[in-house]
Coordinates of C-alpha atoms and ligand atoms in Angstrom, one line a residue:
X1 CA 2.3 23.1 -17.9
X2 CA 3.3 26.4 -17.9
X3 CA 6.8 27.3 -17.3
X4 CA 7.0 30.1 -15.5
X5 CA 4.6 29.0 -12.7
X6 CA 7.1 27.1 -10.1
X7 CA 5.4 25.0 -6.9
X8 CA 4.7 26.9 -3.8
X9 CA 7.8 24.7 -2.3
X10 CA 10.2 26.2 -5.2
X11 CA 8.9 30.0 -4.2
X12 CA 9.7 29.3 -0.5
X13 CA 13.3 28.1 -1.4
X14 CA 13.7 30.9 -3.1
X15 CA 12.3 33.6 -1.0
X16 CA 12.3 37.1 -0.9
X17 CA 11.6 38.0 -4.7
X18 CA 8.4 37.7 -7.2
X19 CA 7.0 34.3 -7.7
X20 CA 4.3 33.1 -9.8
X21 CA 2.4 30.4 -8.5
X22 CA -0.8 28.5 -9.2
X23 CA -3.0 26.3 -6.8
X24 CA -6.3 25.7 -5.0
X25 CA -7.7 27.7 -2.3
X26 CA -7.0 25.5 0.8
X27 CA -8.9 28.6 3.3
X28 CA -9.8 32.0 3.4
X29 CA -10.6 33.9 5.3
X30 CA -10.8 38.0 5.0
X31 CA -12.2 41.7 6.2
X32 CA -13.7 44.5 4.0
X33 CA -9.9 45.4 3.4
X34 CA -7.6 42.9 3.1
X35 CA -8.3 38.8 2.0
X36 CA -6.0 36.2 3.2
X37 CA -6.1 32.9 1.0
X38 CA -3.9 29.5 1.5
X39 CA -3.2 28.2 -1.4
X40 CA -2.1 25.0 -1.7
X41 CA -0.7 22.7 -5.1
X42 CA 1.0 19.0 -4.5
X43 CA 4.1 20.6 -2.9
X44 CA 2.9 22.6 -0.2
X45 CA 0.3 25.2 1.5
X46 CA 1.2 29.2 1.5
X47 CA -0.6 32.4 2.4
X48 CA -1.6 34.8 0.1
X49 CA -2.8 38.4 1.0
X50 CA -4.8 40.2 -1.4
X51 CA -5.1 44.0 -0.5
X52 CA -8.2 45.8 -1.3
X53 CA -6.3 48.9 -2.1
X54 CA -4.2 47.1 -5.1
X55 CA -7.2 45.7 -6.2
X56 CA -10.3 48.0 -5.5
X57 CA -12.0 47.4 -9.1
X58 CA -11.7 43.4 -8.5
X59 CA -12.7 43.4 -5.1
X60 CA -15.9 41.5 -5.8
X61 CA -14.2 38.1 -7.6
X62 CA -11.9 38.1 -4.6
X63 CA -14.4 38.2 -2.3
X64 CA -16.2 35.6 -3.6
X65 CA -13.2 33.1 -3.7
X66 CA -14.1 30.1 -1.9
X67 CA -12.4 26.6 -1.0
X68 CA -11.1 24.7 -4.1
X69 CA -11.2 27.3 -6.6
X70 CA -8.1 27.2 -8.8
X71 CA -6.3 30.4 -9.5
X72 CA -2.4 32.2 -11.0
X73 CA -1.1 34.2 -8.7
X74 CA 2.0 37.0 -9.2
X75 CA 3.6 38.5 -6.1
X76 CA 5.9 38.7 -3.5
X77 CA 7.2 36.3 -1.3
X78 CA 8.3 37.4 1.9
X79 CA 9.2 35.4 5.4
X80 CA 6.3 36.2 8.0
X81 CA 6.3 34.3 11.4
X82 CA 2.3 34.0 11.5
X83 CA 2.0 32.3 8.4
X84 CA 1.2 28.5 8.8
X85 CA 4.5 27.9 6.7
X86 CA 6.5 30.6 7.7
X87 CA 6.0 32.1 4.0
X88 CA 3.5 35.0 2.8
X89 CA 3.1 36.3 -0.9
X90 CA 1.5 39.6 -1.0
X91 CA -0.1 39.4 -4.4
X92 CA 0.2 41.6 -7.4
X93 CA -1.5 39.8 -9.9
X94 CA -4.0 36.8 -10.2
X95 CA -6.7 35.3 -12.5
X96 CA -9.0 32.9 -11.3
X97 CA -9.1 29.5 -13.3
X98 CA -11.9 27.8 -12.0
X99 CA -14.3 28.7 -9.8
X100 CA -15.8 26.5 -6.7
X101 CA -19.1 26.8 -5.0
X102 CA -20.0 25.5 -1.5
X103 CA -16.9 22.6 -1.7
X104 CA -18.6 19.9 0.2
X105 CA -16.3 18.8 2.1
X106 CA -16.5 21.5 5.3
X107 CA -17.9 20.4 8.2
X108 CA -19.6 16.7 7.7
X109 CA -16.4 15.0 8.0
X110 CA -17.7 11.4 9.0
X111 CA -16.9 8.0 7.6
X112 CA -19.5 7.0 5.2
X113 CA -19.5 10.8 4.0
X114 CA -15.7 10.8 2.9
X115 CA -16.1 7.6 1.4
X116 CA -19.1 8.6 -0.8
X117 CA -16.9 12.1 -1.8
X118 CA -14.1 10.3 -1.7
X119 CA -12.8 11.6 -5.3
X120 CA -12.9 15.1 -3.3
X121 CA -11.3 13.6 -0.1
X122 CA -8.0 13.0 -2.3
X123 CA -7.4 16.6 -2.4
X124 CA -7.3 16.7 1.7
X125 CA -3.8 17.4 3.5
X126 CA -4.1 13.8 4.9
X127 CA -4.8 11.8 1.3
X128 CA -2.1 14.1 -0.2
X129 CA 0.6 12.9 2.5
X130 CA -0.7 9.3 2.3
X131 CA -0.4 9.3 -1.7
X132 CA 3.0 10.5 -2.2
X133 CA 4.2 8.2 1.1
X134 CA 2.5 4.9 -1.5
X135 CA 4.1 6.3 -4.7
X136 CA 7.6 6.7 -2.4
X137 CA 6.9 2.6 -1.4
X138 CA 6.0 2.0 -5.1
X139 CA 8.6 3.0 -6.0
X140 CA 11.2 1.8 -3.4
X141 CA 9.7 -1.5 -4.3
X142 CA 10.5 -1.5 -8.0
X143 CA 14.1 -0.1 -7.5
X144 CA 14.8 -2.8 -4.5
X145 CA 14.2 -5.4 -7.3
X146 CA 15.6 -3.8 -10.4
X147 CA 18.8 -3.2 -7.8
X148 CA 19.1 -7.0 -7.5
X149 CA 19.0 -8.5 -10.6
X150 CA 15.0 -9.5 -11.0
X151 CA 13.0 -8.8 -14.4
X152 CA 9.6 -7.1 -14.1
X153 CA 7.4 -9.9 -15.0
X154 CA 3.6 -9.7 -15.6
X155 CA 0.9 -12.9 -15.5
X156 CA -2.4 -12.7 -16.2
X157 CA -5.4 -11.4 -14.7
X158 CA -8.6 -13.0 -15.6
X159 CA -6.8 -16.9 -14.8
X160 CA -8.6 -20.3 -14.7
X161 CA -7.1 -22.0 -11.6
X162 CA -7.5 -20.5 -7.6
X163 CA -4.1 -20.1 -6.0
X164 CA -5.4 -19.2 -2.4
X165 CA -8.2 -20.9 -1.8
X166 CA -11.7 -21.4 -3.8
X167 CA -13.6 -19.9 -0.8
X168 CA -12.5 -15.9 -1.9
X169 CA -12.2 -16.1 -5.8
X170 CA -13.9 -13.6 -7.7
X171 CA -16.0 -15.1 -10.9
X172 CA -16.1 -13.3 -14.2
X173 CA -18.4 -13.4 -16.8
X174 CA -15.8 -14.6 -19.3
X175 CA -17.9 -15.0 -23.2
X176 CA -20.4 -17.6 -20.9
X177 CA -17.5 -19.5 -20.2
X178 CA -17.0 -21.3 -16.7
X179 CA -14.3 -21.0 -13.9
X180 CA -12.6 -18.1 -15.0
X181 CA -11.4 -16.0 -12.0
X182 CA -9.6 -12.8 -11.4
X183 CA -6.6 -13.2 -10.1
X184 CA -5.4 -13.7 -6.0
X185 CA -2.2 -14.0 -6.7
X186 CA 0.4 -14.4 -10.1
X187 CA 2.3 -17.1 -9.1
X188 CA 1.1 -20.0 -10.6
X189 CA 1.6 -18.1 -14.1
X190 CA 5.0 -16.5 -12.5
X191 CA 6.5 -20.1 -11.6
X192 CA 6.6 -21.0 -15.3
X193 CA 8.8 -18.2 -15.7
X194 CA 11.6 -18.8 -13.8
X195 CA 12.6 -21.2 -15.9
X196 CA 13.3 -18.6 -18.1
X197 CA 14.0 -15.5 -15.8
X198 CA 15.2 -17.0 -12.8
X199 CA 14.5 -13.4 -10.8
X200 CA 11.4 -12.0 -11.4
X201 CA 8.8 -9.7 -9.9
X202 CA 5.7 -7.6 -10.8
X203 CA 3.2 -5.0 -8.8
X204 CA -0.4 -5.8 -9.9
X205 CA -3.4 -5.9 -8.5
X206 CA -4.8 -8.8 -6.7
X207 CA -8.5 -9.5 -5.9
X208 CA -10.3 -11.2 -2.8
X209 CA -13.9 -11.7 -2.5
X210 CA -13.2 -11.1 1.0
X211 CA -16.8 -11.1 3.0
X212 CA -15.1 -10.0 6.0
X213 CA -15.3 -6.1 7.0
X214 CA -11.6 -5.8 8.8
X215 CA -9.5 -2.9 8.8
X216 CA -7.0 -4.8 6.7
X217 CA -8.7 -5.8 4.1
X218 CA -9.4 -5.0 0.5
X219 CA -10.9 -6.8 -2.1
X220 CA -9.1 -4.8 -4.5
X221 CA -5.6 -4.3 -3.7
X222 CA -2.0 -3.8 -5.6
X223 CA 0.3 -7.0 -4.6
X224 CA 4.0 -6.6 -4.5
X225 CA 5.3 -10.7 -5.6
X226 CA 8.3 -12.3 -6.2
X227 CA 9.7 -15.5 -7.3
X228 CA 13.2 -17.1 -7.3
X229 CA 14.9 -20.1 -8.6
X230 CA 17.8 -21.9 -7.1
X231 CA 16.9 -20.9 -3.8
X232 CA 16.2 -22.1 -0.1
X233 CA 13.9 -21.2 2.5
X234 CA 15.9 -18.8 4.2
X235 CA 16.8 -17.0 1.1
X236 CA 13.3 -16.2 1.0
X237 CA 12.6 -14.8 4.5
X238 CA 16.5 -12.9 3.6
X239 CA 14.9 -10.8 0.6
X240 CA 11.3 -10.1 2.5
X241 CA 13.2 -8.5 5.3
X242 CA 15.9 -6.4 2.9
X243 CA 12.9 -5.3 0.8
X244 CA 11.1 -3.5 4.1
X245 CA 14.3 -2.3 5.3
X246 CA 14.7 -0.3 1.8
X247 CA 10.9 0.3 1.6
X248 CA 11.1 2.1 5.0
X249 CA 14.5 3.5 4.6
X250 CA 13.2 5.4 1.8
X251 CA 10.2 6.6 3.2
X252 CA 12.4 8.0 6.2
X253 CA 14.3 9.9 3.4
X254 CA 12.0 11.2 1.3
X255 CA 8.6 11.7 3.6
X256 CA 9.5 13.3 6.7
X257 CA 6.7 16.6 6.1
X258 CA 4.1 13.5 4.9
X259 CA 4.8 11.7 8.1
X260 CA 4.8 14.7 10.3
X261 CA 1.5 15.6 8.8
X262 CA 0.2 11.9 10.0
X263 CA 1.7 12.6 13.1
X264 CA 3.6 9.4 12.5
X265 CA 5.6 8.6 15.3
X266 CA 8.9 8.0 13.8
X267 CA 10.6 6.3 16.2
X268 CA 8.1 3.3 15.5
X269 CA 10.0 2.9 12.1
X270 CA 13.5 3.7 12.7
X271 CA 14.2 -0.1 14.6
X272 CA 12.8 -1.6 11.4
X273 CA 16.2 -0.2 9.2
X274 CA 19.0 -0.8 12.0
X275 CA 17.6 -4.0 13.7
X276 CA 17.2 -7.9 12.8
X277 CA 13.7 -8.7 12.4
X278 CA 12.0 -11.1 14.7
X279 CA 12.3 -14.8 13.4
X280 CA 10.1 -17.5 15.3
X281 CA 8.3 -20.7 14.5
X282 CA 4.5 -21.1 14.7
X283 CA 5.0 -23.7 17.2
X284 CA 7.4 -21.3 19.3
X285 CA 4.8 -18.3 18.6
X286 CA 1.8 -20.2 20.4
X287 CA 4.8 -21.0 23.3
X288 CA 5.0 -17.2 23.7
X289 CA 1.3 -16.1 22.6
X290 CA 0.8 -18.6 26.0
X291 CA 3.4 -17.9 28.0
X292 CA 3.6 -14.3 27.8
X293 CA -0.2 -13.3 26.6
X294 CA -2.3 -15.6 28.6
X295 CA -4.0 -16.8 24.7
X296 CA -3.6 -20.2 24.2
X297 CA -4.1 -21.9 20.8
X298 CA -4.6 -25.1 20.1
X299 CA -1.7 -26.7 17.6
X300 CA -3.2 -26.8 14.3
X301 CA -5.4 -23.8 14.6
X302 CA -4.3 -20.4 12.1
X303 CA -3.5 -17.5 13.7
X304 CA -6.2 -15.1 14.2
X305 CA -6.0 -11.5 13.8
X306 CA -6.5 -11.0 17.4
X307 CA -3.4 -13.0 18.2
X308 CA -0.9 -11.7 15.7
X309 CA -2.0 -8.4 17.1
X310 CA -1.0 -9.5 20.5
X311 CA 2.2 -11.2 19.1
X312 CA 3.5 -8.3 17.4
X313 CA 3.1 -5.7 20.0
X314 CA 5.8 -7.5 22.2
X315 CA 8.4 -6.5 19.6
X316 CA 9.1 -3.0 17.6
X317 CA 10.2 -4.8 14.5
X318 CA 8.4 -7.3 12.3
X319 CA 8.0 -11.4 13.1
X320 CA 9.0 -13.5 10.7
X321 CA 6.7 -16.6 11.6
X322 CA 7.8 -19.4 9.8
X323 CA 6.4 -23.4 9.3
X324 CA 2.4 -23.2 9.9
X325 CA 1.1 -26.4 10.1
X326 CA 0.8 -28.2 6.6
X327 CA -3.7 -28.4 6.7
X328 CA -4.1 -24.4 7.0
X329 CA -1.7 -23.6 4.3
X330 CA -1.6 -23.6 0.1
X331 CA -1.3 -26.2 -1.6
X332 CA 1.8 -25.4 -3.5
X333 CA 4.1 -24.5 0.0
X334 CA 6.7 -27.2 0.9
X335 CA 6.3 -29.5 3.8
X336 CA 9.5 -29.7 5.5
X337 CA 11.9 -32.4 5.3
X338 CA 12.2 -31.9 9.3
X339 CA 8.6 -31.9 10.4
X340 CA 6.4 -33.1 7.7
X341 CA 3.5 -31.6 9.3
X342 CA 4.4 -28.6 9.2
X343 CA 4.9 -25.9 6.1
X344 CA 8.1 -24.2 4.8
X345 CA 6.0 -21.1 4.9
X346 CA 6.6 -17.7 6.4
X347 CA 4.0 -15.0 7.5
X348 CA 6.1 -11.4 8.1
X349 CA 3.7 -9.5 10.9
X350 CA 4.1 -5.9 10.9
X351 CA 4.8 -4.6 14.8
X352 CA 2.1 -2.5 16.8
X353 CA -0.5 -4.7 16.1
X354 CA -0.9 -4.3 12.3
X355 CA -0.3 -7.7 11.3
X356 CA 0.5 -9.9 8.4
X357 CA 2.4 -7.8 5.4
X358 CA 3.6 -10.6 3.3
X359 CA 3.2 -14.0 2.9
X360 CA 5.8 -16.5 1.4
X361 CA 7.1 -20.0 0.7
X362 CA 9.3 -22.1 -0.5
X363 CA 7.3 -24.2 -3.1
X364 CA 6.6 -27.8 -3.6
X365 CA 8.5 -29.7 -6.0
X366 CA 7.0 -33.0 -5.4
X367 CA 4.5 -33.5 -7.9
X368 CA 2.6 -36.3 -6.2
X369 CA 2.2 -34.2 -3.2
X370 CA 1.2 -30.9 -5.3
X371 CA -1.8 -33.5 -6.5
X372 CA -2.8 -34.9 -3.1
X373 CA -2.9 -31.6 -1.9
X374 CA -4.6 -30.0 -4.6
X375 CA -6.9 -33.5 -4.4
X376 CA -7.6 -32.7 -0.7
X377 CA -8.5 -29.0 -1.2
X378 CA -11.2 -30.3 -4.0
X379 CA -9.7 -29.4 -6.7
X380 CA -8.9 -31.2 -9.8
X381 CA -5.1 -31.4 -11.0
X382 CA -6.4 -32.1 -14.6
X383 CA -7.3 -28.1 -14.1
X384 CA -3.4 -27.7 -13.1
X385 CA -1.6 -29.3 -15.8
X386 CA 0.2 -26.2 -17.1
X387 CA 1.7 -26.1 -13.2
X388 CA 2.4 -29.2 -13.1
X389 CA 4.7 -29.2 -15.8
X390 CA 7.1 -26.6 -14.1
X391 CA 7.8 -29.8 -11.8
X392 CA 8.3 -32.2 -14.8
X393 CA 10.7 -30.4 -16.7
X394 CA 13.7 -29.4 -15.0
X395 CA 12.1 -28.7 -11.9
X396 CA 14.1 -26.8 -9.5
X397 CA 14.1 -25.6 -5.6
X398 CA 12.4 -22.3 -6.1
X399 CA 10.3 -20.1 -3.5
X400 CA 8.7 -16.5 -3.4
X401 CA 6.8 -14.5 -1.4
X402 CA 3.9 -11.6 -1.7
X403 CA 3.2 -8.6 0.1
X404 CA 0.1 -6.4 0.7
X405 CA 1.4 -2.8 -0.5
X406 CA -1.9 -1.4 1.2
X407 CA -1.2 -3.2 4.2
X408 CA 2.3 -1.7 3.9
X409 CA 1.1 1.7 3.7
X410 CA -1.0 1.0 6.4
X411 CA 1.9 0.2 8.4
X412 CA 4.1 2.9 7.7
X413 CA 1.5 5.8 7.7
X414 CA 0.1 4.4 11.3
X415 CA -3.4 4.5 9.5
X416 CA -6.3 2.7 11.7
X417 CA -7.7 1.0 8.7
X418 CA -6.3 -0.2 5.2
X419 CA -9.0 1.7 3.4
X420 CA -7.8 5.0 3.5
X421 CA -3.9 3.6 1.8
X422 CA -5.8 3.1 -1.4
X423 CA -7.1 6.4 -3.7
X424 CA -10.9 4.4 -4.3
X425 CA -11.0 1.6 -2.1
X426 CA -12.9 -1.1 -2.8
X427 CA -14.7 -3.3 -0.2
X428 CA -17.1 -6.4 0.0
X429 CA -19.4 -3.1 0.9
X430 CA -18.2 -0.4 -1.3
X431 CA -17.4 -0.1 -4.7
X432 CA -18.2 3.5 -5.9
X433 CA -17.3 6.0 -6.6
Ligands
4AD1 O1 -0.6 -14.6 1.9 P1 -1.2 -14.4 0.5 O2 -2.5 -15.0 0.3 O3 -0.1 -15.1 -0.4 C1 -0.2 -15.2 -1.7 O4 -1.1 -14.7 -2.4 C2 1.0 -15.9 -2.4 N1 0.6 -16.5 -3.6 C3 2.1 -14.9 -2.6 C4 3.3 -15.5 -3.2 O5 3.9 -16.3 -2.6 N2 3.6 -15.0 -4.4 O6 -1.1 -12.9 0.2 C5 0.1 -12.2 0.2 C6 -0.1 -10.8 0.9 C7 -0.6 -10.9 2.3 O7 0.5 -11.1 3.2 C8 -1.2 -9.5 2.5 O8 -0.2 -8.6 2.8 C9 -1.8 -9.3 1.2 O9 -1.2 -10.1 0.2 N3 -3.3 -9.5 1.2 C10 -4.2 -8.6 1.2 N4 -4.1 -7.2 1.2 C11 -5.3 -6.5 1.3 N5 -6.5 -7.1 1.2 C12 -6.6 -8.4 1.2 N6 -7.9 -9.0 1.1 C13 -5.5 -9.2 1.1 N7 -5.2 -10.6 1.1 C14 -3.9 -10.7 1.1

């Protein structure tokens, strides 16, 4: 890097002297005497005024600057109204870095096209806001968990049991070898662990071989997980809802511009620091999804997306929906003591129609139902043995939870679909660039 080029941010804090800056040409526009370019870098946008009088003999490479090239730039800053951030650096010196021809990305600004120039598309005003909002969650995530006492765990990725479900499991090509899958999830790797750890978390990527084509879902995405030992129920649904008070909170902190530039309202996020979040059963949610949204739903049945969206737009903080019935849940989730038909799981729905965010449970420790449930789901528990020791030796009331960080972004950034809170998503449809 060179050290004495500061961010175009730095050179507006410190106005009214000479800067050197360097960036990418964000516009231009210009006459036969003067060229005005914005130049923007991570920080921020400015405007830059090249005068044909300083710089009669160079004329022609300015004139021929266009969008994205990349130049160093001497000259002085000075407050100026007009400017679209209040800032304007008449410009002394400059050398172009690299040039750009016909940037793609003008006029054609439709779906499919940003997605097949997508590795251009980072570079717009909206993927720059979006990115550093994920880094603050990442972040925020990582520090909520470091803050209270959990290790940073890892399991692996290519694993040889399902954790979710067969029905969405990615196959790999694994040396010829059979059932090997990438992971959905690391918790049947992370549950050995907390024998050892007792706190632990990771952020890794999990994988879906999702065939739907929703706004909320990936079959790539980074998946923020924890698991606890020596804890209840509640203790779970406790730490989900500190963890998106922090996550938010820090976001508020750090990414007012970002979400100004979304045109995030911000008063959407504000209830989800300073209020309770919403705690219901399933049973109690299909009272109210009846009652209050005219959409019954027969006991038994899972929520669909359409009626979480409903659900969660009666309330401007997240549900915490808790004990599902027992048949549309995991395997390893434990059925409660109080209603054995029912699940001591808990969905956390995001508000203004955005849906589920993370999903948790306290687990099973009774091995013979782990086995009739794994039985009932078709699956062998020969092919679970490593599991099935964590409830032989010791075993202990443990629980954990994992949430979506796309679908978290999603939230926070008001985006319409999950796709864009991900730098190259990746879709039952898409998988390039
Ligand atoms: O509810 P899920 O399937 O739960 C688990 O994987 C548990 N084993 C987690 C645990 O207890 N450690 O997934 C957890 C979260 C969901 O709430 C959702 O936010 C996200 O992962 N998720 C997806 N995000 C994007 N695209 C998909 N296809 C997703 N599937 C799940």
């Amino acid at each position: 890097m060179a050290t004495n080029y500061i961010s175009i941010q730095d050179a507006i804090n410190q106005a009214s002297k000479t800067v050197s800056i360097h960036g990418w040409v964000h516009r231009e526009r210009g006459s036969n005497k003067l060229k005005f370019v914005t130049l923007r870098d991570s920080s921020n946008l400015i405007q830059c005024v090249f005068d044909r009088a300083v710089f009669e003999k160079r004329w022609d490479e300015i004139d021929k600057l266009q969008v994205e090239a990349s130049l160093r730039i001497t000259g002085e800053i000075k407050k100026d109204e007009r400017a679209l951030t209040g800032y304007e650096i008449q410009v002394k010196d400059f050398e172009v870095i690299g040039k750009s021809e016909n940037f793609p990305i003008a006029k054609d600004l439709s779906i499919e096209f940003l997605a097949d120039n997508r590795h251009l598309w980072l570079r717009s005003r909206k993927m720059t806001a979006i990115l550093k909002i994920r880094s603050t969650v990442f972040g925020a995530i990582d520090e909520f968990f470091r803050q209270n006492g959990f290790y940073e765990y890892h399991s692996p990725i290519f694993q040889a049991v399902q954790c979710e479900g067969g029905s969405d499991l990615f196959s790999v090509n694994y040396f010829d070898q059979k059932d090997v899958f990438l992971s959905q999830s690391w918790q049947l790797y992370a549950e050995p662990a907390i024998f050892s750890l007792e706190k632990i978390y990771t952020i890794a990527p999990s994988f879906r071989a999702e065939p739907s084509k929703t706004s909320r879902h990936l079959t790539e995405y980074w998946h923020a997980e924890m698991e606890v030992a020596w804890c209840e129920f509640k203790d779970i649904q406790d730490c989900g809802e500190k963890l998106l008070k922090h996550v938010v909170k820090k976001v508020l902190e750090k990414n007012k511009e970002e979400l100004k530039i979304l045109e995030r309202d911000i008063s959407k996020l504000e209830p989800i620091v300073k209020k309770p979040f919403v705690r219901m059963t399933y049973t109690e949610a299909l009272k109210i999804l009846k009652d209050k949204c005219k959409m019954p739903v027969e006991w038994g049945k899972d929520l669909r997306t359409i009626e979480e969206e409903k659900l969660t737009m009666l309330y401007d903080v997240p549900i915490i929906c808790t004990n599902y019935p027992k048949k549309v849940k995991a395997f390893y989730m434990m059925e409660d003591p109080q209603n054995p038909d029912t699940v001591q799981g808990c969905d956390f729905l995001a508000p203004e129609g955005h849906g589920e965010i993370i999903g948790g449970s306290q687990r099973e420790h009774d091995l013979e139902k782990i086995k009739n449930r794994l039985r009932a789901q078709g699956e062998n528990p020969k092919h679970y043995e490593f599991y099935l020791d964590t409830r032989r030796y010791g075993s202990v009331p443990h629980g954990g939870f994992g949430l979506g960080v796309e679908r978290v972004v999603k939230w926070i950034c008001g985006l319409e679909s999950i796709k864009d809170a991900i730098p190259f998503p990746r879709t039952m449809e898409r998988y390039k660039p």
